[in-house]
Backbone as CSV, one residue per row, in Angstrom:
resi,resn,N_x,N_y,N_z,CA_x,CA_y,CA_z,C_x,C_y,C_z
1,UNK,32.920,-69.024,-23.747,31.819,-69.231,-24.774,30.220,-68.531,-24.823
2,UNK,29.878,-68.537,-25.632,28.053,-67.476,-25.589,27.086,-67.597,-24.110
3,UNK,27.268,-69.003,-24.588,26.256,-69.841,-23.758,26.742,-70.966,-22.580
4,UNK,26.195,-71.212,-22.113,27.144,-72.636,-21.064,27.164,-74.034,-22.308
5,UNK,26.277,-74.173,-22.990,25.363,-75.253,-24.097,26.733,-75.476,-24.606
6,UNK,27.866,-77.184,-24.769,28.448,-77.050,-25.730,28.087,-77.513,-27.296
7,UNK,27.932,-77.286,-28.305,27.571,-77.688,-29.869,28.862,-78.070,-30.388
8,UNK,29.883,-78.205,-30.713,30.905,-78.571,-31.188,32.251,-78.515,-30.592
9,UNK,32.617,-79.843,-30.653,33.220,-80.538,-29.696,34.458,-81.624,-30.733
10,UNK,35.422,-81.857,-30.256,36.485,-82.371,-30.615,37.351,-83.619,-29.582
11,UNK,37.588,-84.616,-29.459,37.815,-85.898,-28.536,39.095,-86.252,-29.772
12,UNK,39.799,-86.531,-28.610,41.198,-87.434,-29.134,41.310,-88.715,-28.375
13,UNK,41.370,-89.506,-28.952,41.575,-90.747,-28.609,40.142,-91.286,-28.093
14,UNK,38.971,-91.122,-28.965,38.054,-91.105,-28.915,37.220,-92.177,-29.368
15,UNK,38.385,-93.560,-29.440,37.876,-95.296,-29.320,37.954,-95.414,-27.912
16,UNK,38.451,-94.596,-27.709,39.017,-95.364,-25.645,38.660,-95.163,-25.064
17,UNK,38.032,-95.515,-23.784,37.579,-95.307,-23.325,36.748,-94.644,-22.833
18,UNK,37.798,-93.714,-21.893,37.531,-91.968,-21.960,36.749,-91.491,-22.916
19,UNK,37.339,-91.767,-23.997,37.074,-91.091,-25.349,35.864,-91.337,-25.503
20,UNK,35.158,-92.593,-25.474,33.692,-92.875,-25.807,33.336,-92.355,-24.970
21,UNK,33.475,-91.961,-23.153,32.931,-91.549,-22.850,32.148,-90.479,-23.206
22,UNK,33.238,-89.672,-22.816,32.825,-88.417,-23.594,31.951,-88.135,-24.751
23,UNK,32.425,-88.719,-25.766,31.494,-88.687,-27.052,30.026,-88.978,-26.780
24,UNK,29.821,-89.496,-26.157,28.420,-90.124,-25.572,27.887,-89.009,-25.184
25,UNK,28.423,-88.617,-23.640,27.682,-87.903,-23.039,27.735,-86.584,-23.456
26,UNK,28.545,-86.100,-24.897,28.510,-85.005,-25.353,26.916,-84.963,-26.958
27,UNK,27.162,-86.294,-27.483,25.456,-86.399,-28.202,24.435,-86.891,-27.491
28,UNK,24.476,-87.029,-26.372,23.914,-87.037,-25.436,22.412,-85.671,-25.256
29,UNK,23.757,-84.755,-25.212,23.226,-83.225,-24.229,23.241,-82.083,-26.115
30,UNK,23.690,-83.301,-26.978,23.137,-81.993,-27.825,24.119,-81.089,-29.043
31,UNK,25.377,-82.092,-28.476,27.007,-81.464,-29.691,26.538,-82.833,-30.766
32,UNK,27.212,-81.600,-31.977,28.290,-82.907,-33.192,30.048,-82.294,-32.287
33,UNK,30.499,-84.013,-33.002,31.424,-83.944,-32.130,32.284,-84.448,-33.622
34,UNK,33.612,-84.596,-33.374,34.284,-84.978,-34.275,35.516,-85.814,-33.263
35,UNK,35.576,-87.254,-33.572,36.450,-88.328,-32.776,37.917,-88.565,-33.783
36,UNK,39.052,-88.147,-32.725,40.145,-88.260,-34.010,40.919,-90.172,-33.552
37,UNK,40.838,-90.766,-34.677,41.150,-92.076,-34.121,42.752,-92.395,-35.067
38,UNK,43.536,-92.886,-34.260,44.742,-93.304,-35.198,44.787,-94.426,-36.693
39,UNK,44.960,-94.236,-37.703,45.413,-95.575,-37.943,44.743,-97.369,-37.596
40,UNK,44.058,-97.776,-37.913,43.765,-99.674,-37.453,42.901,-99.632,-36.738
41,UNK,42.488,-98.187,-35.821,41.188,-98.198,-35.183,39.798,-98.299,-35.613
42,UNK,39.971,-98.890,-37.245,38.807,-99.085,-37.749,36.998,-99.457,-37.903
43,UNK,37.753,-100.790,-36.639,36.469,-101.270,-35.996,35.884,-100.799,-34.718
44,UNK,36.474,-100.321,-34.582,36.448,-99.937,-33.226,35.551,-98.477,-33.158
45,UNK,36.143,-97.716,-34.205,35.652,-96.590,-34.857,34.467,-96.426,-35.250
46,UNK,34.278,-97.857,-36.899,32.751,-97.296,-37.274,31.790,-97.858,-36.077
47,UNK,32.246,-98.876,-35.320,31.177,-99.346,-34.238,30.240,-97.953,-33.275
48,UNK,31.863,-96.974,-33.585,30.827,-95.882,-32.637,30.350,-95.132,-32.981
49,UNK,30.461,-95.095,-34.915,29.649,-93.999,-35.392,28.780,-94.225,-35.623
50,UNK,28.527,-96.057,-35.874,26.934,-96.494,-36.250,25.987,-96.193,-34.829
51,UNK,26.217,-95.852,-33.674,26.111,-95.435,-32.898,24.691,-94.046,-32.471
52,UNK,25.533,-93.044,-33.863,25.971,-91.405,-32.931,25.626,-90.547,-34.925
53,UNK,24.788,-91.094,-35.875,24.435,-91.368,-37.045,24.266,-89.618,-37.395
54,UNK,25.190,-88.870,-37.854,24.526,-87.680,-38.095,25.295,-86.320,-36.781
55,UNK,25.237,-87.054,-36.309,26.182,-86.262,-35.375,27.718,-86.275,-34.644
56,UNK,28.205,-87.441,-34.504,29.072,-87.960,-34.059,30.404,-88.173,-36.138
57,UNK,31.561,-87.894,-36.081,33.161,-88.572,-37.561,33.910,-88.852,-36.711
58,UNK,34.612,-89.499,-37.358,36.011,-90.138,-37.240,36.622,-89.677,-38.155
59,UNK,37.475,-89.126,-37.542,38.922,-88.928,-38.460,40.375,-89.560,-38.155
60,UNK,40.523,-89.832,-38.664,42.130,-90.679,-38.724,42.895,-89.557,-39.363
61,UNK,44.206,-90.131,-38.229,45.775,-89.650,-38.886,46.267,-89.786,-37.247
62,UNK,47.605,-88.990,-37.878,49.013,-89.222,-36.864,49.056,-87.844,-35.803
63,UNK,48.717,-88.319,-34.347,48.495,-86.645,-33.418,50.069,-86.000,-33.486
64,UNK,51.339,-87.014,-33.730,52.078,-86.352,-33.633,52.894,-85.531,-34.159
65,UNK,52.655,-84.832,-35.567,53.180,-84.501,-36.319,52.075,-83.100,-36.617
66,UNK,52.670,-82.077,-36.448,52.408,-80.524,-36.701,51.836,-81.298,-38.313
67,UNK,51.989,-81.232,-39.474,51.589,-81.328,-40.448,49.888,-82.206,-40.394
68,UNK,49.971,-83.166,-39.504,48.737,-84.157,-39.715,47.833,-83.711,-38.974
69,UNK,48.416,-82.905,-38.083,47.213,-82.175,-36.764,46.801,-81.174,-37.468
70,UNK,47.588,-80.382,-38.448,46.533,-79.391,-39.461,45.364,-80.066,-39.924
71,UNK,45.968,-80.548,-40.537,44.651,-81.445,-41.862,43.842,-81.681,-40.013
72,UNK,43.877,-82.679,-39.373,42.723,-82.927,-38.781,41.619,-82.241,-38.124
73,UNK,42.506,-80.333,-37.528,42.206,-79.260,-37.232,40.576,-78.756,-38.872
74,UNK,41.601,-78.763,-39.931,40.518,-78.052,-40.918,40.039,-79.127,-41.236
75,UNK,39.876,-80.861,-41.830,38.835,-81.045,-42.119,37.285,-81.429,-40.561
76,UNK,37.947,-80.935,-39.351,36.915,-81.009,-38.368,36.326,-80.011,-38.456
77,UNK,37.435,-77.986,-38.472,35.914,-77.167,-39.375,35.077,-77.525,-39.819
78,UNK,35.518,-77.934,-40.871,34.458,-77.945,-42.478,33.143,-79.325,-41.455
79,UNK,33.105,-79.786,-41.101,32.026,-80.449,-40.667,31.420,-79.617,-39.756
80,UNK,32.223,-79.168,-38.468,31.211,-78.436,-37.185,30.889,-77.385,-37.829
81,UNK,31.243,-76.519,-39.104,31.035,-75.090,-39.459,31.398,-74.701,-38.799
82,UNK,33.076,-74.579,-38.619,33.853,-73.399,-38.695,34.444,-72.806,-36.862
83,UNK,33.445,-73.542,-36.063,33.394,-73.622,-35.017,34.338,-74.600,-34.543
84,UNK,35.585,-75.127,-32.869,35.275,-75.791,-32.178,35.183,-75.143,-30.699
85,UNK,33.667,-75.565,-30.396,33.803,-74.785,-28.876,34.812,-75.011,-27.586
86,UNK,34.732,-76.834,-27.664,35.784,-77.841,-26.563,36.558,-78.621,-27.079
87,UNK,37.823,-78.809,-26.991,38.415,-79.737,-27.069,38.998,-80.982,-25.856
88,UNK,38.708,-82.095,-25.845,39.262,-83.131,-24.883,40.945,-83.411,-25.836
89,UNK,41.416,-83.979,-24.564,42.324,-84.977,-25.203,42.765,-85.339,-24.135
90,UNK,42.594,-87.451,-24.609,42.153,-88.150,-23.815,43.378,-89.739,-23.850
91,UNK,44.472,-88.719,-24.882,45.242,-89.539,-25.789,46.394,-89.654,-24.534
92,UNK,46.644,-90.311,-24.386,48.054,-90.894,-22.937,48.201,-92.879,-23.609
93,UNK,49.696,-93.131,-22.775,50.466,-94.764,-22.530,50.947,-94.443,-21.388
94,UNK,51.208,-95.654,-20.731,51.610,-95.863,-19.470,52.035,-96.981,-19.687
95,UNK,53.235,-97.126,-19.123,54.083,-98.242,-18.973,54.989,-97.787,-17.064
96,UNK,55.526,-98.908,-16.522,56.431,-99.569,-15.465,57.489,-99.108,-15.858
97,UNK,57.840,-98.717,-15.470,60.175,-98.322,-15.535,60.989,-97.790,-14.794
98,UNK,62.023,-98.202,-14.489,63.089,-96.944,-14.044,63.386,-96.848,-14.603
99,UNK,64.114,-95.169,-14.346,65.275,-94.873,-15.076,66.378,-95.508,-15.344
100,UNK,66.566,-96.377,-14.772,67.753,-97.368,-14.544,67.737,-98.300,-15.923
101,UNK,67.068,-99.036,-15.668,66.531,-99.469,-16.741,65.408,-99.281,-18.719
102,UNK,64.806,-98.050,-18.082,64.106,-97.878,-18.559,64.582,-97.381,-20.570
103,UNK,64.433,-98.480,-21.393,64.965,-97.944,-23.218,64.447,-97.041,-23.624
104,UNK,65.595,-96.554,-24.419,65.296,-95.273,-25.291,64.071,-95.212,-25.464
105,UNK,63.711,-95.831,-26.740,62.226,-96.297,-27.592,61.190,-96.422,-26.524
106,UNK,61.004,-96.814,-25.626,60.182,-96.389,-24.235,59.933,-95.097,-24.358
107,UNK,61.516,-94.278,-23.283,61.177,-92.947,-23.053,60.480,-92.080,-24.232
108,UNK,60.451,-92.328,-25.640,59.985,-91.484,-26.786,58.242,-91.899,-26.899
109,UNK,58.797,-93.239,-26.870,56.715,-94.042,-26.521,56.602,-92.906,-25.584
110,UNK,56.369,-92.852,-24.865,56.011,-92.297,-23.360,56.270,-90.884,-23.975
111,UNK,56.690,-89.755,-24.013,56.665,-88.491,-24.806,55.884,-88.450,-25.289
112,UNK,55.999,-89.416,-26.875,55.508,-88.589,-27.620,53.825,-89.148,-27.762
113,UNK,53.267,-89.758,-27.493,51.498,-90.087,-26.556,51.626,-88.754,-25.193
114,UNK,51.973,-89.444,-24.178,51.241,-88.352,-23.372,51.778,-86.777,-23.771
115,UNK,52.841,-86.175,-23.955,53.113,-85.183,-24.483,53.172,-84.630,-25.967
116,UNK,53.551,-85.159,-26.771,53.585,-84.167,-28.779,52.634,-84.416,-28.573
117,UNK,51.626,-84.931,-28.449,49.719,-85.422,-28.950,49.578,-83.925,-28.753
118,UNK,49.554,-83.540,-27.107,48.898,-82.684,-27.152,49.010,-81.454,-27.284
119,UNK,50.502,-81.743,-27.107,51.534,-80.123,-28.084,51.108,-79.682,-29.915
120,UNK,51.232,-80.808,-29.852,50.741,-80.134,-31.675,49.567,-79.578,-32.135
121,UNK,48.694,-81.311,-31.850,47.317,-80.754,-31.640,46.911,-79.518,-30.755
122,UNK,47.185,-79.478,-30.080,46.189,-78.445,-29.471,46.772,-77.648,-29.356
123,UNK,47.630,-76.618,-29.591,48.351,-75.453,-30.731,47.540,-75.468,-31.254
124,UNK,46.673,-76.307,-32.418,46.949,-75.989,-33.421,45.236,-75.589,-33.933
125,UNK,44.124,-76.299,-32.456,42.654,-76.231,-31.568,43.335,-74.579,-31.196
126,UNK,44.013,-74.528,-30.224,44.085,-73.346,-29.385,43.848,-71.899,-30.537
127,UNK,44.983,-72.082,-32.159,44.695,-71.059,-32.359,44.215,-70.814,-33.850
128,UNK,42.818,-71.607,-33.791,41.248,-71.635,-34.118,40.482,-70.929,-32.441
129,UNK,40.680,-71.202,-31.773,39.887,-70.571,-30.606,40.088,-69.400,-30.400
130,UNK,41.492,-68.501,-30.728,42.224,-67.799,-30.684,41.369,-66.398,-32.240
131,UNK,40.970,-67.351,-33.147,40.074,-66.541,-33.914,38.297,-66.217,-33.415
132,UNK,38.520,-67.616,-32.816,36.747,-66.887,-31.891,36.424,-66.619,-31.096
133,UNK,37.861,-66.792,-30.323,37.465,-65.362,-29.404,36.719,-65.903,-28.118
134,UNK,36.496,-67.378,-27.993,36.107,-68.352,-27.068,36.670,-70.450,-27.431
135,UNK,37.175,-70.232,-26.720,36.638,-72.126,-26.071,37.961,-72.402,-24.998
136,UNK,37.939,-73.536,-24.877,37.982,-74.226,-23.850,38.773,-75.599,-24.350
137,UNK,39.865,-76.004,-23.612,40.488,-77.687,-23.498,40.775,-77.654,-22.664
138,UNK,40.596,-79.679,-22.671,40.566,-80.722,-21.101,41.453,-81.797,-21.725
139,UNK,42.348,-82.143,-20.645,44.079,-82.911,-21.054,43.872,-84.147,-19.524
140,UNK,43.967,-84.682,-19.993,44.265,-85.971,-18.933,45.703,-86.302,-18.849
141,UNK,46.089,-85.637,-17.440,46.934,-85.950,-16.866,47.360,-87.007,-15.865
142,UNK,48.275,-86.888,-15.356,48.015,-88.213,-13.004,48.227,-87.621,-12.540
143,UNK,47.627,-88.166,-11.201,47.484,-87.606,-10.145,48.802,-87.569,-9.843
144,UNK,49.744,-88.854,-9.428,50.885,-88.604,-9.035,52.624,-87.863,-9.399
145,UNK,51.496,-86.961,-10.855,52.867,-85.638,-10.794,52.451,-84.960,-9.914
146,UNK,52.034,-84.798,-8.965,51.631,-83.847,-7.671,52.031,-84.610,-6.751
147,UNK,52.324,-85.656,-6.651,52.273,-86.244,-5.590,54.892,-86.670,-5.703
148,UNK,54.387,-87.103,-4.703,55.913,-87.873,-4.580,55.785,-89.281,-5.504
149,UNK,57.247,-88.705,-6.615,56.925,-89.835,-7.183,57.365,-91.489,-6.826
150,UNK,56.660,-92.263,-7.363,56.610,-93.630,-7.099,57.836,-94.531,-7.465
151,UNK,58.844,-95.594,-7.426,59.630,-96.128,-7.977,59.251,-96.672,-8.954
152,UNK,59.161,-96.734,-10.040,58.850,-97.466,-11.113,58.199,-96.809,-12.047
153,UNK,57.713,-95.059,-11.420,56.982,-94.709,-12.842,57.788,-93.293,-13.324
154,UNK,59.119,-93.019,-12.562,59.999,-92.118,-12.961,58.963,-91.458,-15.116
155,UNK,59.623,-92.224,-15.510,59.722,-92.144,-16.869,58.258,-91.697,-17.576
156,UNK,57.256,-92.298,-16.850,55.874,-92.288,-17.300,55.404,-90.978,-16.665
157,UNK,55.897,-90.707,-14.780,54.941,-89.609,-15.133,56.457,-87.891,-15.562
158,UNK,57.253,-88.444,-15.842,58.021,-87.136,-16.375,56.941,-86.327,-17.875
159,UNK,56.492,-87.652,-18.160,56.069,-87.589,-19.406,54.508,-86.771,-19.615
160,UNK,54.264,-86.757,-18.256,52.689,-86.243,-17.393,52.914,-84.894,-17.258
161,UNK,54.045,-84.882,-16.477,54.782,-83.378,-15.423,54.619,-82.712,-17.010
162,UNK,55.744,-83.029,-18.261,55.730,-82.231,-18.965,54.480,-80.922,-19.502
163,UNK,53.379,-82.023,-19.564,51.449,-81.978,-19.989,51.185,-80.840,-19.246
164,UNK,51.763,-81.580,-17.980,51.257,-79.935,-16.851,51.411,-78.869,-16.756
165,UNK,52.783,-78.854,-17.312,52.831,-77.249,-17.644,53.288,-76.909,-18.959
166,UNK,52.599,-77.855,-19.803,51.666,-77.467,-20.864,50.576,-76.385,-20.748
167,UNK,49.658,-77.448,-19.729,48.353,-77.024,-19.728,48.019,-75.747,-19.084
168,UNK,49.252,-75.174,-18.484,49.546,-74.101,-17.682,50.040,-73.280,-18.138
169,UNK,50.816,-73.014,-18.734,51.389,-72.153,-19.815,50.428,-71.447,-20.766
170,UNK,49.984,-73.212,-21.709,48.585,-72.364,-21.930,47.868,-72.078,-21.422
171,UNK,47.348,-72.300,-20.545,45.933,-71.191,-19.900,46.988,-69.604,-19.934
172,UNK,48.132,-69.322,-19.655,48.615,-68.583,-19.395,48.095,-67.216,-21.021
173,UNK,49.147,-67.821,-22.237,48.356,-67.844,-22.879,46.819,-67.475,-23.594
174,UNK,46.237,-67.883,-23.246,44.686,-67.997,-23.697,43.847,-66.733,-22.854
175,UNK,44.142,-66.524,-21.673,43.679,-65.899,-20.875,43.139,-64.119,-22.234
176,UNK,44.275,-63.611,-22.863,43.471,-62.612,-23.356,42.245,-62.604,-24.737
177,UNK,42.057,-64.431,-25.285,41.561,-64.809,-26.421,40.225,-64.945,-25.501
178,UNK,40.165,-64.587,-24.083,38.845,-65.904,-23.824,38.928,-67.691,-23.893
179,UNK,40.461,-68.339,-23.971,40.244,-70.068,-24.009,41.142,-69.911,-22.420
180,UNK,40.500,-70.951,-22.270,40.583,-71.355,-20.727,41.331,-73.281,-21.189
181,UNK,42.025,-73.903,-20.188,43.225,-75.027,-20.877,42.985,-75.755,-19.666
182,UNK,42.596,-76.334,-18.656,42.593,-78.219,-17.347,43.453,-79.082,-18.190
183,UNK,43.186,-79.154,-16.909,43.090,-81.064,-17.144,42.981,-81.949,-15.569
184,UNK,43.066,-82.725,-15.857,41.979,-83.689,-15.067,43.786,-84.476,-14.323
185,UNK,43.855,-85.468,-13.504,44.121,-85.944,-12.604,44.526,-86.980,-12.146
186,UNK,43.836,-88.616,-12.875,43.094,-88.893,-12.116,44.351,-90.338,-11.644
187,UNK,43.465,-91.148,-10.660,45.019,-92.884,-10.511,44.003,-93.094,-11.487
188,UNK,43.810,-94.697,-10.758,44.145,-95.478,-12.157,42.524,-95.175,-12.665
189,UNK,42.750,-95.493,-13.858,40.643,-95.324,-14.332,40.373,-97.251,-14.328
190,UNK,39.180,-97.652,-13.963,38.551,-98.824,-14.670,38.050,-98.643,-15.767
191,UNK,39.238,-100.195,-16.361,38.929,-100.120,-17.272,39.480,-101.954,-17.345
192,UNK,38.861,-102.502,-18.636,39.103,-103.493,-19.351,40.916,-103.893,-18.569
193,UNK,41.529,-103.364,-19.508,42.757,-103.635,-19.753,43.654,-103.595,-18.040
194,UNK,42.941,-102.500,-17.226,43.390,-102.705,-15.565,43.014,-103.518,-14.998
195,UNK,41.930,-104.000,-14.710,41.707,-105.178,-14.660,42.215,-106.808,-14.685
196,UNK,42.191,-107.014,-15.945,43.060,-107.701,-16.212,44.815,-107.388,-16.057
197,UNK,45.619,-106.805,-16.027,46.580,-106.124,-14.879,46.856,-106.444,-13.824
198,UNK,45.709,-105.891,-13.483,45.959,-105.698,-11.815,44.805,-106.750,-10.547
199,UNK,44.690,-108.533,-11.423,43.270,-108.912,-10.522,43.338,-108.480,-10.027
200,UNK,44.252,-108.596,-8.627,44.083,-108.009,-7.176,44.221,-107.337,-6.864
201,UNK,43.899,-106.262,-6.803,43.441,-104.962,-6.736,41.833,-104.696,-6.743
202,UNK,41.011,-103.503,-5.834,39.418,-103.917,-6.160,39.812,-102.669,-6.969
203,UNK,39.400,-102.886,-7.955,38.088,-101.884,-9.128,37.526,-100.467,-8.529
204,UNK,37.218,-100.902,-7.555,36.233,-100.650,-6.845,36.475,-98.757,-5.998
205,UNK,38.156,-99.122,-6.531,38.288,-98.308,-5.513,38.973,-97.267,-6.517
206,UNK,38.987,-97.460,-8.245,39.448,-96.562,-9.180,38.895,-95.672,-9.471
207,UNK,38.907,-94.920,-10.433,38.141,-93.965,-10.855,37.563,-94.208,-12.385
208,UNK,36.197,-93.940,-12.004,35.378,-94.625,-12.572,35.441,-93.458,-13.954
209,UNK,35.294,-94.079,-15.305,35.552,-93.383,-16.499,34.913,-92.943,-16.909
210,UNK,33.436,-92.635,-16.764,32.029,-92.286,-16.972,31.955,-90.513,-15.983
211,UNK,32.916,-91.045,-15.144,32.541,-90.372,-13.942,34.288,-88.863,-15.201
212,UNK,34.878,-89.555,-14.883,35.972,-88.884,-15.009,35.455,-87.663,-16.179
213,UNK,34.937,-88.491,-17.591,34.432,-87.656,-18.110,33.264,-86.470,-17.389
214,UNK,32.810,-86.952,-17.382,32.113,-85.426,-16.483,32.604,-84.712,-15.656
215,UNK,33.880,-85.150,-15.383,34.269,-83.843,-14.417,35.061,-83.032,-15.559
216,UNK,35.350,-83.947,-16.759,36.446,-82.782,-17.611,35.130,-82.042,-18.128
217,UNK,34.008,-82.467,-18.767,32.798,-81.392,-19.434,32.434,-80.313,-18.691
218,UNK,32.099,-81.006,-17.463,31.929,-79.568,-16.320,32.610,-78.714,-15.971
219,UNK,33.889,-78.925,-16.687,34.764,-78.214,-16.306,35.105,-76.783,-17.215
220,UNK,34.527,-77.331,-18.542,34.758,-76.992,-19.905,33.565,-76.226,-20.755
221,UNK,32.547,-75.904,-18.981,31.874,-75.785,-19.597,31.892,-74.058,-19.237
222,UNK,30.721,-72.849,-19.982,30.760,-71.486,-19.794,31.231,-70.543,-18.567
223,UNK,30.225,-71.971,-17.275,30.025,-71.345,-16.072,31.351,-71.007,-15.458
224,UNK,32.553,-72.643,-16.310,33.286,-72.552,-15.176,34.445,-71.294,-15.925
225,UNK,33.998,-69.594,-16.317,34.867,-69.069,-16.691,36.141,-68.661,-15.746
226,UNK,36.095,-69.021,-14.310,37.185,-68.250,-14.016,38.695,-69.712,-13.432
227,UNK,37.954,-70.713,-14.071,38.678,-72.095,-13.811,39.431,-72.048,-15.418
228,UNK,41.551,-71.949,-14.988,42.042,-72.073,-16.216,43.731,-72.396,-15.834
229,UNK,43.839,-72.964,-16.232,45.154,-73.520,-15.694,44.836,-74.699,-14.310
230,UNK,44.028,-74.993,-14.148,43.959,-75.625,-13.123,44.588,-77.486,-13.547
231,UNK,44.924,-77.442,-12.335,45.533,-79.488,-12.486,45.091,-79.756,-11.389
232,UNK,43.395,-80.537,-11.810,42.156,-81.047,-10.807,42.724,-82.848,-10.633
233,UNK,42.142,-82.919,-9.804,42.888,-84.668,-9.084,41.533,-85.201,-9.271
234,UNK,41.390,-86.016,-10.131,40.248,-87.295,-9.744,40.836,-89.077,-9.821
235,UNK,40.271,-89.700,-8.476,40.959,-90.021,-7.631,40.150,-91.782,-6.994
236,UNK,38.827,-90.656,-6.921,38.375,-92.384,-6.621,38.778,-92.389,-4.955
237,UNK,38.955,-93.738,-4.912,39.563,-93.748,-3.370,40.798,-94.530,-2.865
238,UNK,41.139,-93.316,-3.905,43.008,-93.784,-3.417,43.005,-91.961,-3.471
239,UNK,42.721,-91.654,-2.378,43.283,-90.262,-1.604,44.436,-90.960,-1.188
């Protein structure tokens, strides 16, 4: 990037908790932002766009297919004036299951959301950034991919571990073109869904979504030019 300030950005899963935090911070610093949502999220998208008139646009599409990803990126370039300074990929699903009892459908769902969306959309944005000669891509993985995997999380962590390898290898491919690729690896993110699912746990130990978004934004700044291919644990108090 030519300067530290991010002027244009895309956010995948912009209607989620981390996505909304990213959009809020980006717009507050003056960036123009395009967010990606799945069909069916129209109500949440409308609520979000109403907060940022003229600075934030939501596009709907399926992120797991190359054709749809290409169309979304093309539309984004038209809206953002031809450049994407940074992309933030907050897409992902979690489920607890063992290799012994997980269904074929659940493995496909985890892989599709946690890896395929990153690959299909990420490579289209990577191509744009190659033409620009700069850019930053940020992804969300999971802290336990770099620890001993606990029982009951194998299928989920396998999909996130594949994302880690995508991040590191894409970072290597991006070096000649001034493109940086990194990932944050949170523990449990403090969301209403997680609070309801784990009522006996203390959410004060979890990762605050606004703080996670802040780490992602910091790593994508041009002042972090020497940071690429990094997998950054964001652990809250779950050390």
